[in-house]
Amino acid sequence: MSSSYRTQGGTGPALSRRRFVGLAGLTAGLAALTQTGCAEALFSTELAGAAGASADGASDADDATTIRFGCEAAFAPYEWRQDDETDYTLPIDNAPGTYVDGFDIQLMKLIAEHMDREPVVIDMSFDGLIAALNAGQFDAVIAGISATEERKQAVDFSHPYLKSDIGILMSRSSQYADAESLEDLSGASIIAQKGSIQDAAIDQIPGVHHMDPANSVPDAITRLMQGTLDGVAIDLLNSNIYEEQYPDYTVVRFASGKGFAENPGASVAVAKGDPRGILDAINEVIDSLSDEERQQIWDDASDRIPE
């Protein structure tokens, strides 16, 4: 799948793409493997910890009956909250009566099925996920998170499950809307989500005014629409959604060699040293998916984003 992570999409009009029906098509491809077993609300690590206490506390993969995943459910189409339950959703353990859907949720289901466990989802703010993971509040993080060198010092990562590039969302009337290279954005005021790979990448723009990061991409877009900055660094996997939802705005994309440095893509994070013994099983699931299957899950999740 061609394409860079942690950028959040808002809700937008449904996309006319062929729907991926259930998980049967993908789980069939896993049968030959040996079984080894963010609407936006931000939750504190304390609340997530309370939820995690009700899940399995086993540190050995063979003893556990559940697998706990951390995410930020304000990051469509990776993940988003909704009030109704469907065949694609999982309940949010620390927000009773609320459900989460998205690409990452389908990956959670596949991993849990492969490990013969029940998936449990805990929703919290993105910039607290790694600390909560290392505190044992969940077993893995699936939240469109990139395996940067800095993060590798704190946690271990799976193989990448999605790759993309970074673009800049801005008004069509902006003086920078015709930018073809990072140098063309010199002097622009750019923002991204706190803790995201997009925020770290902003400093690659010569002469940029790197704005203090927003708590979420929807917050960043709100500031853009208020006219307090020139652009929002985003994941290009979400670019069509943004352009459909905000017709007065466009995404600046860069030709090869003129844009941001290649990023490592989105991976699953586990605690340093993989104390739960789950990383191999996670990689088996990721490696079993073809590019076409990943694209289909992504397209279908995009099609399900609530209007």
Short mmCIF file of N, CA, C and O in Angstrom, two decimals, residues 20-107:
data_model
loop_
_atom_site.label_atom_id
_atom_site.label_comp_id
_atom_site.label_asym_id
_atom_site.label_seq_id
_atom_site.Cartn_x
_atom_site.Cartn_y
_atom_site.Cartn_z
N PHE A 20 -15.89 -4.10 2.23
CA PHE A 20 -15.28 -5.34 2.69
C PHE A 20 -16.26 -5.96 3.69
O PHE A 20 -16.56 -5.36 4.71
N VAL A 21 -16.78 -7.14 3.39
CA VAL A 21 -17.84 -7.71 4.20
C VAL A 21 -17.24 -8.58 5.28
O VAL A 21 -16.72 -9.66 5.02
N GLY A 22 -17.32 -8.09 6.53
CA GLY A 22 -16.86 -8.85 7.68
C GLY A 22 -15.38 -9.14 7.64
O GLY A 22 -14.64 -8.58 6.86
N LEU A 23 -14.97 -10.07 8.49
CA LEU A 23 -13.57 -10.44 8.58
C LEU A 23 -13.30 -11.81 7.95
O LEU A 23 -12.17 -12.26 7.93
N ALA A 24 -14.33 -12.43 7.39
CA ALA A 24 -14.16 -13.80 6.94
C ALA A 24 -13.09 -13.94 5.89
O ALA A 24 -12.30 -14.88 5.91
N GLY A 25 -13.03 -12.99 4.96
CA GLY A 25 -12.06 -13.09 3.88
C GLY A 25 -10.64 -13.05 4.37
O GLY A 25 -9.75 -13.66 3.77
N LEU A 26 -10.40 -12.30 5.44
CA LEU A 26 -9.04 -12.20 5.95
C LEU A 26 -8.72 -13.31 6.94
O LEU A 26 -7.62 -13.86 6.93
N THR A 27 -9.67 -13.64 7.78
CA THR A 27 -9.38 -14.66 8.78
C THR A 27 -9.16 -16.02 8.12
O THR A 27 -8.45 -16.86 8.65
N ALA A 28 -9.76 -16.24 6.96
CA ALA A 28 -9.51 -17.49 6.25
C ALA A 28 -8.05 -17.61 5.90
O ALA A 28 -7.47 -18.70 5.92
N GLY A 29 -7.43 -16.46 5.58
CA GLY A 29 -6.02 -16.48 5.24
C GLY A 29 -5.13 -16.75 6.42
O GLY A 29 -3.95 -17.06 6.27
N LEU A 30 -5.69 -16.65 7.63
CA LEU A 30 -4.91 -16.90 8.83
C LEU A 30 -5.06 -18.33 9.32
O LEU A 30 -4.39 -18.74 10.26
N ALA A 31 -5.95 -19.09 8.68
CA ALA A 31 -6.25 -20.44 9.20
C ALA A 31 -5.04 -21.34 9.22
O ALA A 31 -4.93 -22.24 10.05
N ALA A 32 -4.12 -21.10 8.28
CA ALA A 32 -2.94 -21.98 8.22
C ALA A 32 -1.90 -21.67 9.27
O ALA A 32 -0.97 -22.44 9.47
N LEU A 33 -2.07 -20.55 9.95
CA LEU A 33 -1.09 -20.19 10.98
C LEU A 33 -1.37 -20.97 12.26
O LEU A 33 -2.52 -21.25 12.59
N THR A 34 -0.36 -21.27 13.00
CA THR A 34 -0.52 -21.94 14.30
C THR A 34 -0.99 -20.93 15.33
O THR A 34 -0.37 -19.89 15.50
N GLN A 35 -2.09 -21.20 16.01
CA GLN A 35 -2.59 -20.26 17.00
C GLN A 35 -1.69 -20.25 18.22
O GLN A 35 -1.27 -21.29 18.70
N THR A 36 -1.39 -19.04 18.70
CA THR A 36 -0.45 -18.88 19.81
C THR A 36 -1.14 -18.45 21.09
O THR A 36 -0.49 -18.25 22.09
N GLY A 37 -1.98 -18.69 21.21
CA GLY A 37 -2.58 -18.32 22.45
C GLY A 37 -2.86 -19.14 23.59
O GLY A 37 -2.62 -20.23 23.62
N CYS A 38 -11.46 8.45 18.37
CA CYS A 38 -11.12 8.93 19.14
C CYS A 38 -11.92 9.70 18.81
O CYS A 38 -11.94 10.67 18.87
N ALA A 39 -16.29 11.04 17.24
CA ALA A 39 -16.54 12.03 18.30
C ALA A 39 -15.35 11.92 19.20
O ALA A 39 -14.81 10.85 19.37
N GLU A 40 -14.82 12.90 19.94
CA GLU A 40 -13.53 12.93 20.59
C GLU A 40 -13.72 13.09 22.10
O GLU A 40 -14.41 13.98 22.55
N ALA A 41 -13.10 12.20 22.87
CA ALA A 41 -13.07 12.35 24.31
C ALA A 41 -11.77 11.75 24.77
O ALA A 41 -11.44 10.63 24.41
N LEU A 42 -11.01 12.47 25.55
CA LEU A 42 -9.70 12.01 25.97
C LEU A 42 -9.77 11.53 27.42
O LEU A 42 -10.33 12.20 28.28
N PHE A 43 -9.18 10.37 27.68
CA PHE A 43 -9.27 9.76 29.00
C PHE A 43 -7.93 9.75 29.68
O PHE A 43 -6.90 9.58 29.06
N SER A 44 -7.93 9.89 30.97
CA SER A 44 -6.69 9.92 31.75
C SER A 44 -6.13 8.52 31.90
O SER A 44 -6.82 7.52 31.75
N THR A 45 -4.84 8.46 32.20
CA THR A 45 -4.22 7.15 32.42
C THR A 45 -4.79 6.49 33.67
O THR A 45 -4.85 5.27 33.75
N GLU A 46 -5.25 7.28 34.62
CA GLU A 46 -5.84 6.69 35.81
C GLU A 46 -7.11 5.92 35.46
O GLU A 46 -7.36 4.83 35.95
N LEU A 47 -7.94 6.51 34.60
CA LEU A 47 -9.17 5.85 34.21
C LEU A 47 -8.87 4.60 33.41
O LEU A 47 -9.48 3.55 33.59
N ALA A 48 -7.88 4.70 32.52
CA ALA A 48 -7.50 3.53 31.73
C ALA A 48 -6.99 2.43 32.64
O ALA A 48 -7.25 1.25 32.43
N GLY A 49 -6.26 2.80 33.68
CA GLY A 49 -5.73 1.82 34.60
C GLY A 49 -6.84 1.10 35.34
O GLY A 49 -6.78 -0.10 35.57
N ALA A 50 -7.87 1.84 35.72
CA ALA A 50 -8.99 1.23 36.41
C ALA A 50 -9.68 0.22 35.52
O ALA A 50 -10.10 -0.85 35.94
N ALA A 51 -9.80 0.58 34.21
CA ALA A 51 -10.41 -0.36 33.27
C ALA A 51 -9.54 -1.59 33.12
O ALA A 51 -10.02 -2.72 33.07
N GLY A 52 -8.22 -1.40 33.02
CA GLY A 52 -7.31 -2.51 32.82
C GLY A 52 -7.32 -3.48 33.97
O GLY A 52 -7.04 -4.66 33.80
N ALA A 53 -7.65 -3.01 35.15
CA ALA A 53 -7.63 -3.87 36.32
C ALA A 53 -8.65 -4.99 36.21
O ALA A 53 -8.51 -6.04 36.82
N SER A 54 -9.70 -4.77 35.38
CA SER A 54 -10.72 -5.79 35.24
C SER A 54 -10.35 -6.83 34.21
O SER A 54 -11.00 -7.86 34.10
N ALA A 55 -9.30 -6.56 33.41
CA ALA A 55 -8.86 -7.50 32.39
C ALA A 55 -7.83 -8.45 32.99
O ALA A 55 -7.40 -8.31 34.13
N ASP A 56 -7.40 -9.42 32.16
CA ASP A 56 -6.42 -10.38 32.66
C ASP A 56 -5.13 -9.68 33.07
O ASP A 56 -4.62 -8.84 32.37
N GLY A 57 -4.59 -10.06 34.19
CA GLY A 57 -3.32 -9.51 34.62
C GLY A 57 -2.17 -10.44 34.34
O GLY A 57 -1.06 -10.20 34.77
N ALA A 58 -2.41 -11.54 33.64
CA ALA A 58 -1.37 -12.52 33.39
C ALA A 58 -0.27 -11.93 32.55
O ALA A 58 -0.51 -11.20 31.61
N SER A 59 0.98 -12.23 32.87
CA SER A 59 2.10 -11.75 32.10
C SER A 59 2.57 -12.77 31.09
O SER A 59 3.45 -12.52 30.30
N ASP A 60 1.99 -13.94 31.09
CA ASP A 60 2.36 -15.01 30.18
C ASP A 60 1.27 -15.16 29.13
O ASP A 60 0.09 -15.30 29.44
N ALA A 61 1.68 -15.15 27.84
CA ALA A 61 0.71 -15.20 26.76
C ALA A 61 -0.15 -16.46 26.83
O ALA A 61 -1.32 -16.45 26.44
N ASP A 62 0.40 -17.59 27.31
CA ASP A 62 -0.35 -18.83 27.32
C ASP A 62 -1.45 -18.85 28.38
O ASP A 62 -2.38 -19.65 28.30
N ASP A 63 -1.34 -17.98 29.38
CA ASP A 63 -2.31 -17.98 30.47
C ASP A 63 -3.46 -17.01 30.24
O ASP A 63 -4.50 -17.12 30.89
N ALA A 64 -3.29 -16.05 29.36
CA ALA A 64 -4.28 -14.98 29.21
C ALA A 64 -5.47 -15.43 28.37
O ALA A 64 -5.34 -16.24 27.46
N THR A 65 -6.62 -14.89 28.68
CA THR A 65 -7.82 -15.14 27.88
C THR A 65 -8.27 -13.88 27.15
O THR A 65 -9.15 -13.95 26.29
N THR A 66 -7.72 -12.75 27.52
CA THR A 66 -8.02 -11.50 26.82
C THR A 66 -6.71 -10.88 26.36
O THR A 66 -5.63 -11.22 26.84
N ILE A 67 -6.81 -9.95 25.42
CA ILE A 67 -5.69 -9.10 25.05
C ILE A 67 -6.20 -7.66 25.06
O ILE A 67 -7.21 -7.34 24.44
N ARG A 68 -5.53 -6.81 25.83
CA ARG A 68 -5.97 -5.42 26.03
C ARG A 68 -5.22 -4.50 25.09
O ARG A 68 -3.99 -4.49 25.05
N PHE A 69 -5.97 -3.71 24.34
CA PHE A 69 -5.39 -2.78 23.38
C PHE A 69 -5.67 -1.34 23.81
O PHE A 69 -6.80 -1.00 24.18
N GLY A 70 -4.65 -0.48 23.73
CA GLY A 70 -4.84 0.95 23.94
C GLY A 70 -4.94 1.65 22.60
O GLY A 70 -4.26 1.28 21.63
N CYS A 71 -5.80 2.66 22.52
CA CYS A 71 -5.93 3.46 21.31
C CYS A 71 -6.44 4.84 21.68
O CYS A 71 -6.80 5.10 22.83
N GLU A 72 -6.45 5.74 20.70
CA GLU A 72 -7.14 7.02 20.85
C GLU A 72 -8.23 7.06 19.79
O GLU A 72 -7.95 7.15 18.59
N ALA A 73 -9.47 6.97 20.22
CA ALA A 73 -10.58 6.81 19.29
C ALA A 73 -11.06 8.16 18.74
O ALA A 73 -12.24 8.50 18.80
N ALA A 74 -10.13 8.93 18.20
CA ALA A 74 -10.48 10.19 17.55
C ALA A 74 -9.55 10.36 16.35
O ALA A 74 -8.99 11.42 16.12
N PHE A 75 -9.43 9.30 15.55
CA PHE A 75 -8.38 9.22 14.56
C PHE A 75 -8.86 8.47 13.32
O PHE A 75 -8.23 7.57 12.82
N ALA A 76 -10.06 8.84 12.85
CA ALA A 76 -10.65 8.15 11.71
C ALA A 76 -9.79 8.35 10.46
O ALA A 76 -9.23 9.43 10.26
N PRO A 77 -9.68 7.32 9.62
CA PRO A 77 -10.33 6.01 9.72
C PRO A 77 -9.53 4.95 10.48
O PRO A 77 -9.90 3.79 10.48
N TYR A 78 -8.45 5.34 11.16
CA TYR A 78 -7.77 4.37 12.01
C TYR A 78 -8.71 3.89 13.11
O TYR A 78 -8.83 2.69 13.36
N GLU A 79 -9.33 4.84 13.82
CA GLU A 79 -10.31 4.49 14.84
C GLU A 79 -11.16 5.70 15.18
O GLU A 79 -10.69 6.82 15.14
N TRP A 80 -12.42 5.44 15.52
CA TRP A 80 -13.33 6.50 15.94
C TRP A 80 -14.39 5.93 16.86
O TRP A 80 -14.68 4.74 16.84
N ARG A 81 -14.98 6.81 17.67
CA ARG A 81 -16.05 6.42 18.58
C ARG A 81 -17.41 6.51 17.89
O ARG A 81 -17.63 7.34 17.02
N GLN A 82 -18.31 5.66 18.34
CA GLN A 82 -19.70 5.78 17.94
C GLN A 82 -20.58 5.16 19.02
O GLN A 82 -20.10 4.39 19.86
N ASP A 83 -21.87 5.50 18.99
CA ASP A 83 -22.78 5.06 20.04
C ASP A 83 -23.42 3.71 19.75
O ASP A 83 -23.94 3.06 20.67
N ASP A 84 -23.41 3.30 18.48
CA ASP A 84 -24.09 2.06 18.14
C ASP A 84 -23.11 0.93 17.88
O ASP A 84 -22.00 1.14 17.39
N GLU A 85 -23.53 -0.28 18.21
CA GLU A 85 -22.72 -1.47 18.00
C GLU A 85 -23.01 -2.06 16.63
O GLU A 85 -24.16 -2.12 16.18
N THR A 86 -21.96 -2.47 15.91
CA THR A 86 -22.10 -3.12 14.61
C THR A 86 -21.19 -4.34 14.57
O THR A 86 -20.47 -4.62 15.54
N ASP A 87 -21.19 -5.02 13.43
CA ASP A 87 -20.31 -6.18 13.28
C ASP A 87 -18.85 -5.78 13.27
O ASP A 87 -17.97 -6.63 13.45
N TYR A 88 -18.56 -4.49 13.06
CA TYR A 88 -17.18 -4.03 12.95
C TYR A 88 -16.64 -3.43 14.25
O TYR A 88 -15.45 -3.21 14.37
N THR A 89 -17.50 -3.14 15.21
CA THR A 89 -17.09 -2.40 16.40
C THR A 89 -16.63 -3.32 17.53
O THR A 89 -16.91 -4.53 17.54
N LEU A 90 -15.94 -2.70 18.48
CA LEU A 90 -15.67 -3.31 19.78
C LEU A 90 -16.10 -2.31 20.85
O LEU A 90 -16.01 -1.10 20.64
N PRO A 91 -16.57 -2.80 22.00
CA PRO A 91 -16.94 -1.87 23.08
C PRO A 91 -15.69 -1.25 23.69
O PRO A 91 -14.62 -1.87 23.75
N ILE A 92 -15.81 -0.02 24.14
CA ILE A 92 -14.72 0.66 24.84
C ILE A 92 -14.83 0.35 26.31
O ILE A 92 -15.82 0.69 26.96
N ASP A 93 -13.84 -0.30 26.86
CA ASP A 93 -13.92 -0.83 28.22
C ASP A 93 -14.04 0.27 29.26
O ASP A 93 -14.69 0.08 30.29
N ASN A 94 -13.41 1.42 29.01
CA ASN A 94 -13.46 2.49 30.02
C ASN A 94 -14.48 3.57 29.66
O ASN A 94 -14.44 4.66 30.20
N ALA A 95 -15.41 3.25 28.75
CA ALA A 95 -16.52 4.15 28.41
C ALA A 95 -17.74 3.29 28.09
O ALA A 95 -18.11 3.12 26.92
N PRO A 96 -18.38 2.71 29.12
CA PRO A 96 -19.50 1.80 28.90
C PRO A 96 -20.59 2.42 28.02
O PRO A 96 -20.93 3.59 28.15
N GLY A 97 -21.09 1.61 27.10
CA GLY A 97 -22.13 2.08 26.19
C GLY A 97 -21.60 2.75 24.94
O GLY A 97 -22.39 3.21 24.11
N THR A 98 -20.27 2.81 24.80
CA THR A 98 -19.63 3.44 23.65
C THR A 98 -18.80 2.41 22.91
O THR A 98 -18.22 1.51 23.52
N TYR A 99 -18.72 2.56 21.59
CA TYR A 99 -18.03 1.58 20.76
C TYR A 99 -16.99 2.27 19.89
O TYR A 99 -17.01 3.49 19.70
N VAL A 100 -16.07 1.46 19.37
CA VAL A 100 -15.01 2.00 18.52
C VAL A 100 -14.92 1.15 17.26
O VAL A 100 -15.07 -0.07 17.29
N ASP A 101 -14.73 1.83 16.13
CA ASP A 101 -14.59 1.18 14.84
C ASP A 101 -13.38 1.79 14.14
O ASP A 101 -12.82 2.79 14.59
N GLY A 102 -12.95 1.18 13.04
CA GLY A 102 -11.86 1.70 12.25
C GLY A 102 -10.91 0.61 11.81
O GLY A 102 -11.05 -0.56 12.17
N PHE A 103 -9.91 0.99 11.01
CA PHE A 103 -8.91 0.04 10.52
C PHE A 103 -8.23 -0.67 11.68
O PHE A 103 -8.09 -1.89 11.69
N ASP A 104 -7.78 0.11 12.67
CA ASP A 104 -7.04 -0.48 13.78
C ASP A 104 -7.88 -1.48 14.56
O ASP A 104 -7.36 -2.46 15.10
N ILE A 105 -9.19 -1.24 14.61
CA ILE A 105 -10.06 -2.16 15.35
C ILE A 105 -10.16 -3.49 14.63
O ILE A 105 -10.18 -4.56 15.27
N GLN A 106 -10.20 -3.47 13.31
CA GLN A 106 -10.23 -4.73 12.56
C GLN A 106 -8.92 -5.49 12.76
O GLN A 106 -8.93 -6.73 12.85
N LEU A 107 -7.80 -4.77 12.84
CA LEU A 107 -6.53 -5.43 13.11
C LEU A 107 -6.52 -6.02 14.52
O LEU A 107 -6.04 -7.15 14.74
#
